[in-house]
Coordinates of C-alpha atoms and ligand atoms in Angstrom, one line a residue:
M951 CA 0.0 0.0 0.0
E952 CA 1.4 3.4 -1.0
R953 CA 2.1 5.6 2.1
I954 CA 0.7 9.1 2.0
P955 CA 3.1 11.5 3.7
I956 CA 2.0 14.3 5.9
A957 CA 3.9 17.1 4.1
G958 CA 6.4 18.0 1.4
P959 CA 7.3 20.8 -1.0
S960 CA 6.8 21.4 -4.7
I961 CA 10.3 21.7 -6.3
T962 CA 10.6 22.3 -10.0
Q963 CA 13.4 22.8 -12.5
L964 CA 13.3 26.5 -11.7
E965 CA 14.5 25.9 -8.1
I966 CA 17.0 23.2 -9.2
D967 CA 18.5 25.6 -11.8
Y968 CA 18.8 28.5 -9.3
A969 CA 20.3 26.2 -6.7
A970 CA 22.8 24.8 -9.2
D971 CA 23.7 28.4 -10.3
A972 CA 24.2 29.4 -6.6
A973 CA 26.4 26.4 -6.0
A974 CA 28.5 27.1 -9.0
H975 CA 28.7 30.9 -8.8
G976 CA 27.3 32.1 -5.4
W977 CA 30.7 32.8 -3.9
Y978 CA 33.2 35.7 -3.6
D979 CA 31.7 38.9 -4.7
R980 CA 28.4 37.1 -5.8
A981 CA 27.8 35.5 -2.4
G982 CA 25.1 38.0 -1.5
E983 CA 23.3 37.8 -4.8
Y984 CA 20.7 35.1 -4.2
P985 CA 19.9 36.1 -0.6
R986 CA 19.3 39.7 -1.9
R987 CA 17.1 38.6 -4.8
F988 CA 15.1 36.3 -2.5
E989 CA 14.6 39.1 0.0
Q990 CA 13.6 41.6 -2.7
A991 CA 11.1 39.2 -4.3
F992 CA 9.7 38.2 -0.9
A993 CA 9.3 41.8 0.3
S994 CA 7.5 42.6 -2.9
Y995 CA 5.2 39.6 -2.7
I996 CA 4.2 40.4 0.9
G997 CA 4.1 44.2 0.3
V998 CA 6.6 45.3 3.0
K999 CA 9.7 47.6 3.0
H1000 CA 12.2 45.2 4.5
A1001 CA 12.8 41.4 4.3
V1002 CA 15.8 39.7 6.0
S1003 CA 16.6 36.1 5.1
L1004 CA 17.5 33.9 8.0
P1005 CA 18.3 30.3 8.9
S1006 CA 14.8 29.8 10.4
C1007 CA 11.6 31.4 11.6
T1008 CA 12.7 30.7 15.2
S1009 CA 15.7 33.0 14.7
G1010 CA 13.4 35.6 13.2
L1011 CA 11.2 35.6 16.3
H1012 CA 14.3 35.8 18.5
L1013 CA 15.6 38.8 16.6
A1014 CA 12.1 40.4 16.6
F1015 CA 11.9 40.3 20.4
A1016 CA 15.6 41.3 20.9
A1017 CA 15.2 44.2 18.5
L1018 CA 12.0 45.4 20.3
G1019 CA 14.1 45.5 23.5
I1020 CA 12.0 42.9 25.2
G1021 CA 13.9 41.2 28.1
P1022 CA 13.8 40.1 31.8
G1023 CA 10.7 41.2 33.7
D1024 CA 8.7 41.6 30.4
E1025 CA 5.7 39.5 29.4
V1026 CA 4.6 38.4 25.9
I1027 CA 1.2 37.0 25.3
V1028 CA 1.2 33.9 23.1
P1029 CA -1.6 31.5 22.1
D1030 CA -1.6 28.3 24.1
I1031 CA -2.1 26.3 20.9
T1032 CA 1.0 26.6 18.7
W1033 CA 4.4 25.0 18.1
I1034 CA 6.9 25.7 20.9
A1035 CA 9.0 27.6 18.4
S1036 CA 6.5 30.5 18.9
S1037 CA 7.1 30.8 22.6
A1038 CA 10.8 29.6 23.0
P1039 CA 12.3 32.8 21.7
I1040 CA 10.4 34.7 24.4
S1041 CA 12.5 32.8 26.9
Y1042 CA 15.7 33.3 24.8
V1043 CA 15.5 37.0 25.6
G1044 CA 14.7 36.3 29.3
A1045 CA 11.0 37.4 29.1
T1046 CA 8.0 35.4 30.2
P1047 CA 5.5 33.8 27.9
V1048 CA 1.9 34.2 29.0
F1049 CA -0.4 31.6 27.4
A1050 CA -3.8 33.0 26.2
D1051 CA -6.7 30.9 25.1
V1052 CA -7.6 30.5 21.4
D1053 CA -10.8 31.3 19.5
E1054 CA -13.1 28.3 19.0
E1055 CA -13.2 28.7 15.2
T1056 CA -9.9 30.3 14.0
W1057 CA -7.8 28.5 16.6
C1058 CA -5.8 31.7 16.9
L1059 CA -5.5 34.2 19.8
D1060 CA -8.9 34.9 21.5
V1061 CA -9.2 38.6 22.0
E1062 CA -11.1 38.4 25.3
S1063 CA -8.5 36.0 26.7
V1064 CA -5.7 38.3 25.6
R1065 CA -7.4 41.1 27.6
A1066 CA -7.5 38.8 30.7
C1067 CA -3.8 38.1 30.3
L1068 CA -2.7 41.8 30.3
T1069 CA -0.6 43.0 33.2
E1070 CA 1.6 46.1 33.7
N1071 CA 4.5 44.0 32.5
T1072 CA 3.0 43.0 29.1
R1073 CA 5.2 44.3 26.2
A1074 CA 4.0 42.5 23.2
L1075 CA 1.3 40.2 21.6
L1076 CA 2.6 37.3 19.6
A1077 CA -0.1 36.5 17.0
V1078 CA 0.3 33.0 15.5
D1079 CA -1.5 32.4 12.2
L1080 CA -2.3 28.8 12.9
Y1081 CA -2.3 26.2 10.1
G1082 CA -2.8 29.1 7.6
G1083 CA -5.7 30.7 9.4
M1084 CA -5.6 34.3 10.5
S1085 CA -5.8 36.0 13.9
D1086 CA -8.4 38.7 14.7
Y1087 CA -6.0 41.6 13.9
E1088 CA -8.5 44.3 14.3
G1089 CA -9.2 43.1 17.9
L1090 CA -5.5 42.7 18.7
R1091 CA -4.6 46.1 17.2
A1092 CA -7.2 47.8 19.4
I1093 CA -5.6 46.2 22.5
A1094 CA -2.0 46.9 21.3
D1095 CA -2.8 50.6 20.7
E1096 CA -4.7 51.0 24.0
H1097 CA -1.8 49.6 26.0
G1098 CA 1.2 50.6 23.9
L1099 CA 2.2 47.0 22.9
A1100 CA 4.0 45.7 19.9
I1101 CA 2.4 43.0 17.7
V1102 CA 4.8 40.3 16.5
E1103 CA 3.3 38.0 13.8
D1104 CA 4.3 34.4 13.8
A1105 CA 3.4 33.8 10.1
A1106 CA 5.4 30.6 9.9
E1107 CA 2.4 28.6 8.7
A1108 CA 0.5 31.3 6.8
I1109 CA 2.4 32.5 3.7
G1110 CA -0.1 34.0 1.4
S1111 CA -3.0 34.2 3.9
E1112 CA -4.9 37.5 4.1
Y1113 CA -6.9 39.4 6.7
R1114 CA -9.2 42.1 5.3
G1115 CA -7.2 42.0 2.0
C1116 CA -3.8 42.5 3.8
K1117 CA -1.3 39.7 3.5
T1118 CA 0.1 38.0 6.6
G1119 CA 3.3 39.7 7.5
T1120 CA 1.8 43.2 7.1
L1121 CA -0.5 43.1 10.1
G1122 CA 2.0 43.2 13.0
D1123 CA 5.0 45.5 13.6
V1124 CA 7.3 42.7 12.6
A1125 CA 6.7 39.2 11.3
A1126 CA 8.6 36.0 10.8
F1127 CA 8.0 33.2 8.2
S1128 CA 9.3 29.6 8.0
F1129 CA 10.6 27.8 5.0
H1130 CA 11.0 24.4 6.8
G1131 CA 10.6 21.4 4.5
S1132 CA 6.9 21.0 5.5
K1133 CA 6.0 24.6 4.7
T1134 CA 4.1 26.2 1.7
F1135 CA 7.3 27.8 0.5
S1136 CA 10.2 25.5 1.4
T1137 CA 14.0 25.7 1.3
G1138 CA 14.4 22.7 3.7
E1139 CA 15.2 25.0 6.6
G1140 CA 15.0 28.8 6.5
G1141 CA 13.1 31.9 7.5
M1142 CA 12.4 35.5 6.8
L1143 CA 11.8 38.5 9.0
V1144 CA 9.7 41.3 7.5
T1145 CA 8.9 44.8 8.7
D1146 CA 8.0 48.3 7.5
D1147 CA 9.8 49.9 10.5
D1148 CA 13.3 51.3 9.4
A1149 CA 14.7 51.5 13.0
L1150 CA 13.6 48.0 13.8
H1151 CA 15.1 46.8 10.6
S1152 CA 18.5 48.4 11.3
R1153 CA 18.5 46.9 14.8
V1154 CA 17.8 43.5 13.3
M1155 CA 20.6 43.8 10.8
Q1156 CA 23.1 44.6 13.6
L1157 CA 21.8 41.9 15.9
R1158 CA 21.9 39.2 13.2
D1159 CA 25.6 39.8 12.3
H1160 CA 27.4 39.5 15.7
G1161 CA 26.6 43.1 16.7
R1162 CA 28.4 45.0 13.9
E1163 CA 26.8 47.7 11.8
P1164 CA 25.7 46.7 8.3
G1165 CA 28.6 47.3 5.9
D1166 CA 31.3 47.3 8.7
V1167 CA 34.4 45.7 7.2
N1168 CA 36.7 46.5 10.2
F1169 CA 35.4 43.7 12.4
C1170 CA 34.3 46.3 14.9
N1171 CA 31.6 44.6 17.0
T1172 CA 29.8 47.1 19.3
E1173 CA 27.9 44.4 21.2
V1174 CA 27.7 40.6 21.7
A1175 CA 24.9 39.4 19.5
Y1176 CA 23.9 36.6 17.1
K1177 CA 24.8 35.1 13.7
Y1178 CA 21.7 34.4 11.7
K1179 CA 22.1 34.2 7.9
M1180 CA 20.7 32.2 5.0
P1181 CA 23.2 30.5 2.7
P1182 CA 23.1 31.4 -1.0
V1183 CA 22.1 27.9 -2.2
V1184 CA 19.1 27.9 0.2
A1185 CA 18.1 31.4 -0.8
A1186 CA 18.3 30.3 -4.5
V1187 CA 15.6 27.6 -3.8
G1188 CA 13.6 30.3 -1.9
L1189 CA 13.7 32.6 -4.9
G1190 CA 12.2 29.9 -7.1
Q1191 CA 9.5 29.3 -4.5
V1192 CA 8.5 33.0 -4.2
E1193 CA 8.4 33.3 -8.0
R1194 CA 5.8 30.5 -7.9
A1195 CA 3.9 32.0 -5.0
E1196 CA 0.5 32.2 -6.6
E1197 CA 0.7 28.7 -7.9
L1198 CA 1.8 27.2 -4.5
V1199 CA -0.9 29.1 -2.5
A1200 CA -3.6 28.1 -5.1
R1201 CA -2.5 24.5 -4.8
K1202 CA -2.9 24.6 -1.0
R1203 CA -6.4 25.9 -1.4
E1204 CA -7.2 23.3 -4.0
V1205 CA -6.1 20.5 -1.7
F1206 CA -8.3 21.9 1.0
G1207 CA -11.2 22.0 -1.5
W1208 CA -10.7 18.3 -2.2
Y1209 CA -10.8 17.5 1.5
R1210 CA -14.0 19.6 2.0
E1211 CA -15.6 17.6 -0.8
A1212 CA -14.3 14.2 0.5
L1213 CA -15.5 14.8 4.0
E1214 CA -18.8 16.5 3.1
G1215 CA -21.7 15.0 5.1
V1216 CA -19.4 13.1 7.4
E1217 CA -20.9 13.6 10.9
G1218 CA -18.9 15.1 13.7
V1219 CA -16.0 16.4 11.6
A1220 CA -15.0 20.1 11.6
L1221 CA -12.4 21.4 9.2
N1222 CA -10.3 24.6 9.3
H1223 CA -12.5 27.7 9.3
E1224 CA -12.3 30.6 6.9
P1225 CA -14.1 33.7 8.2
S1226 CA -15.5 36.0 5.4
N1227 CA -12.8 38.7 6.1
T1228 CA -10.0 36.1 5.8
K1229 CA -8.1 34.1 3.1
N1230 CA -6.9 30.9 4.7
T1231 CA -4.0 29.2 2.8
Y1232 CA -4.6 25.9 4.7
W1233 CA -0.9 25.0 5.4
M1234 CA -2.2 21.9 7.2
V1235 CA -5.7 20.6 6.6
T1236 CA -7.0 19.9 10.1
V1237 CA -10.0 18.0 11.4
I1238 CA -11.4 18.4 14.9
L1239 CA -13.7 15.5 15.7
S1240 CA -16.7 15.7 18.0
S1241 CA -15.7 14.2 21.4
S1242 CA -18.9 12.1 21.2
L1243 CA -17.2 10.0 18.5
E1244 CA -14.7 9.0 21.1
W1245 CA -11.7 9.0 18.8
P1246 CA -9.0 10.9 20.7
K1247 CA -6.2 12.1 18.4
E1248 CA -3.5 9.5 19.4
K1249 CA -5.9 6.6 18.7
L1250 CA -7.0 8.1 15.4
M1251 CA -3.4 8.7 14.3
A1252 CA -2.6 5.1 15.1
A1253 CA -5.6 3.8 13.1
L1254 CA -4.6 6.0 10.1
D1255 CA -1.0 4.8 10.4
L1256 CA -2.2 1.2 9.9
E1257 CA -3.8 2.3 6.7
G1258 CA -0.6 3.9 5.4
I1259 CA -1.7 7.5 6.1
D1260 CA 0.6 9.8 8.0
S1261 CA -1.0 12.5 10.3
R1262 CA 0.1 14.8 13.1
P1263 CA -1.6 15.7 16.4
F1264 CA -3.3 19.1 16.7
F1265 CA -0.8 21.0 18.9
H1266 CA -1.0 20.2 22.6
P1267 CA -1.5 23.4 24.7
L1268 CA 1.9 24.8 25.4
S1269 CA 0.9 25.1 29.1
S1270 CA 0.4 21.3 29.2
L1271 CA 4.0 20.5 28.0
P1272 CA 6.7 19.1 30.3
A1273 CA 8.8 22.0 29.1
Y1274 CA 6.7 24.4 31.1
D1275 CA 6.0 22.1 34.0
G1276 CA 5.5 23.9 37.3
Q1277 CA 5.7 27.4 35.8
V1278 CA 3.2 29.7 37.3
E1279 CA 2.0 30.9 33.8
A1280 CA 1.4 27.3 32.8
L1281 CA -0.6 26.5 35.9
V1282 CA -2.8 29.6 35.4
A1283 CA -3.3 28.8 31.7
K1284 CA -4.4 25.2 32.4
K1285 CA -7.4 26.6 34.3
R1286 CA -8.1 29.6 32.1
N1287 CA -7.7 28.2 28.6
Q1288 CA -10.8 26.0 28.3
T1289 CA -11.2 26.2 24.5
S1290 CA -7.5 25.1 24.0
Y1291 CA -8.0 22.2 26.3
R1292 CA -11.3 21.2 24.8
L1293 CA -10.2 21.2 21.2
S1294 CA -6.7 19.8 21.4
P1295 CA -7.4 16.2 22.3
W1296 CA -9.7 15.7 19.3
G1297 CA -7.7 17.3 16.5
I1298 CA -5.3 16.0 13.9
N1299 CA -3.6 17.3 10.8
L1300 CA -4.2 15.3 7.6
P1301 CA -1.7 14.8 4.8
S1302 CA -1.2 18.2 3.2
A1303 CA 1.8 17.8 1.0
L1304 CA 2.0 20.1 -2.1
C1305 CA 2.3 16.9 -4.2
I1306 CA -0.7 15.1 -2.8
T1307 CA -3.2 13.9 -5.5
H1308 CA -6.9 14.2 -5.7
D1309 CA -7.2 10.4 -5.5
Q1310 CA -5.0 10.3 -2.4
V1311 CA -7.2 12.9 -0.7
K1312 CA -10.3 10.8 -1.6
R1313 CA -8.6 7.8 0.0
V1314 CA -7.8 9.7 3.2
G1315 CA -11.3 11.1 3.4
A1316 CA -13.0 7.7 2.9
T1317 CA -10.6 6.0 5.3
L1318 CA -11.2 8.6 8.0
A1319 CA -14.9 8.4 7.6
R1320 CA -14.8 4.6 7.7
I1321 CA -12.6 4.5 10.9
I1322 CA -14.6 7.1 12.9
H1323 CA -18.0 5.6 12.1
S1324 CA -17.0 2.0 12.3
S1325 CA -17.9 1.3 15.9
Ligands
PLP797 C1 3.7 28.3 14.3 C2 5.2 28.1 14.1 N1 6.1 29.0 14.6 C3 7.4 28.9 14.4 C4 7.9 27.8 13.7 C5 9.4 27.8 13.6 O1 9.8 27.7 12.3 P1 11.3 27.2 12.0 O2 11.3 25.7 12.1 O3 11.6 27.7 10.6 O4 12.2 27.8 13.0 C6 7.1 26.9 13.2 C7 7.6 25.7 12.4 O5 7.2 24.6 12.4 C8 5.7 27.0 13.4 O6 4.8 26.0 12.9

């Protein structure tokens, strides 16, 4: 039986040719050429002034918090449902992650819960655009303006998504994207920080290059900082991906449409939501099952595995992870974040690779329906 993988990119001759060219010529005075071209093309696609290519989205979030001057004693509000890469960089700068609940439908930050998490130490809101869905940026911006907070967008999973016609990456003060091998644009590993803020951009450029000013050739470091850069061969693959942006995003939406069709009428299954003011790019097609079906995510994943179908668990609440065991914020979140704790046990991500076929989606849909309604 042919196994259906959970994720994977779409790589064409374009990316292969760019990567080969970078491997052959992306050295000496041409070393910066592909990173620069990728950054320019990406900034133009998103519609921002500055784009900085990086080794990962995690490093982008780290730089964002560091450049905003967030540090010990500060708090950053983060959704309880996300990958730990969203919250870990808050700890890297010595600040405290505060876990807010998520919205029942978008699975992104719940605005009322964010209000309940505010303290005099809150410095920023980290909005995570989960699985390609979008946060309620109007609600978050109102809170940020009222309390003088920055909004950092974790757009790792949402390249091409839109909120009220604005692309993800343009809604916060600064945003970070991921090009991990599973993502909609993939370079294997990689990331991009984007911002319209000139001062923040200059600070990021200094922090990402061991604390020396951009253009410094005298090795004169003015502070101890980080080394976060994207290699030319990786940037060459990224350039090919961004040049195919419309095709890749359209493909993600097509795959979701196939799943919607395949699961139509199947009782007790809720798919990713797309509010009318949002364009969801469905990085991961996700189902949340009704608890009355009594198919918790681990059991369902094991059953699909036996059928040759890979899946992933809906993120566990961060506050439930051993990594945050015993921390006050986690203990408080466990009681407060009822939606996160209600949804998480019943959700899985379905195979969402860019190369998945319509027939494979039909097979996943039929298998899932048969499994959950078999007993
Ligand atoms: C929501 C979210 N944030 C951040 C990241 C981190 O991305 P990277 O692996 O490029 O550091 C990921 C990657 O999986 C993610 O899903």
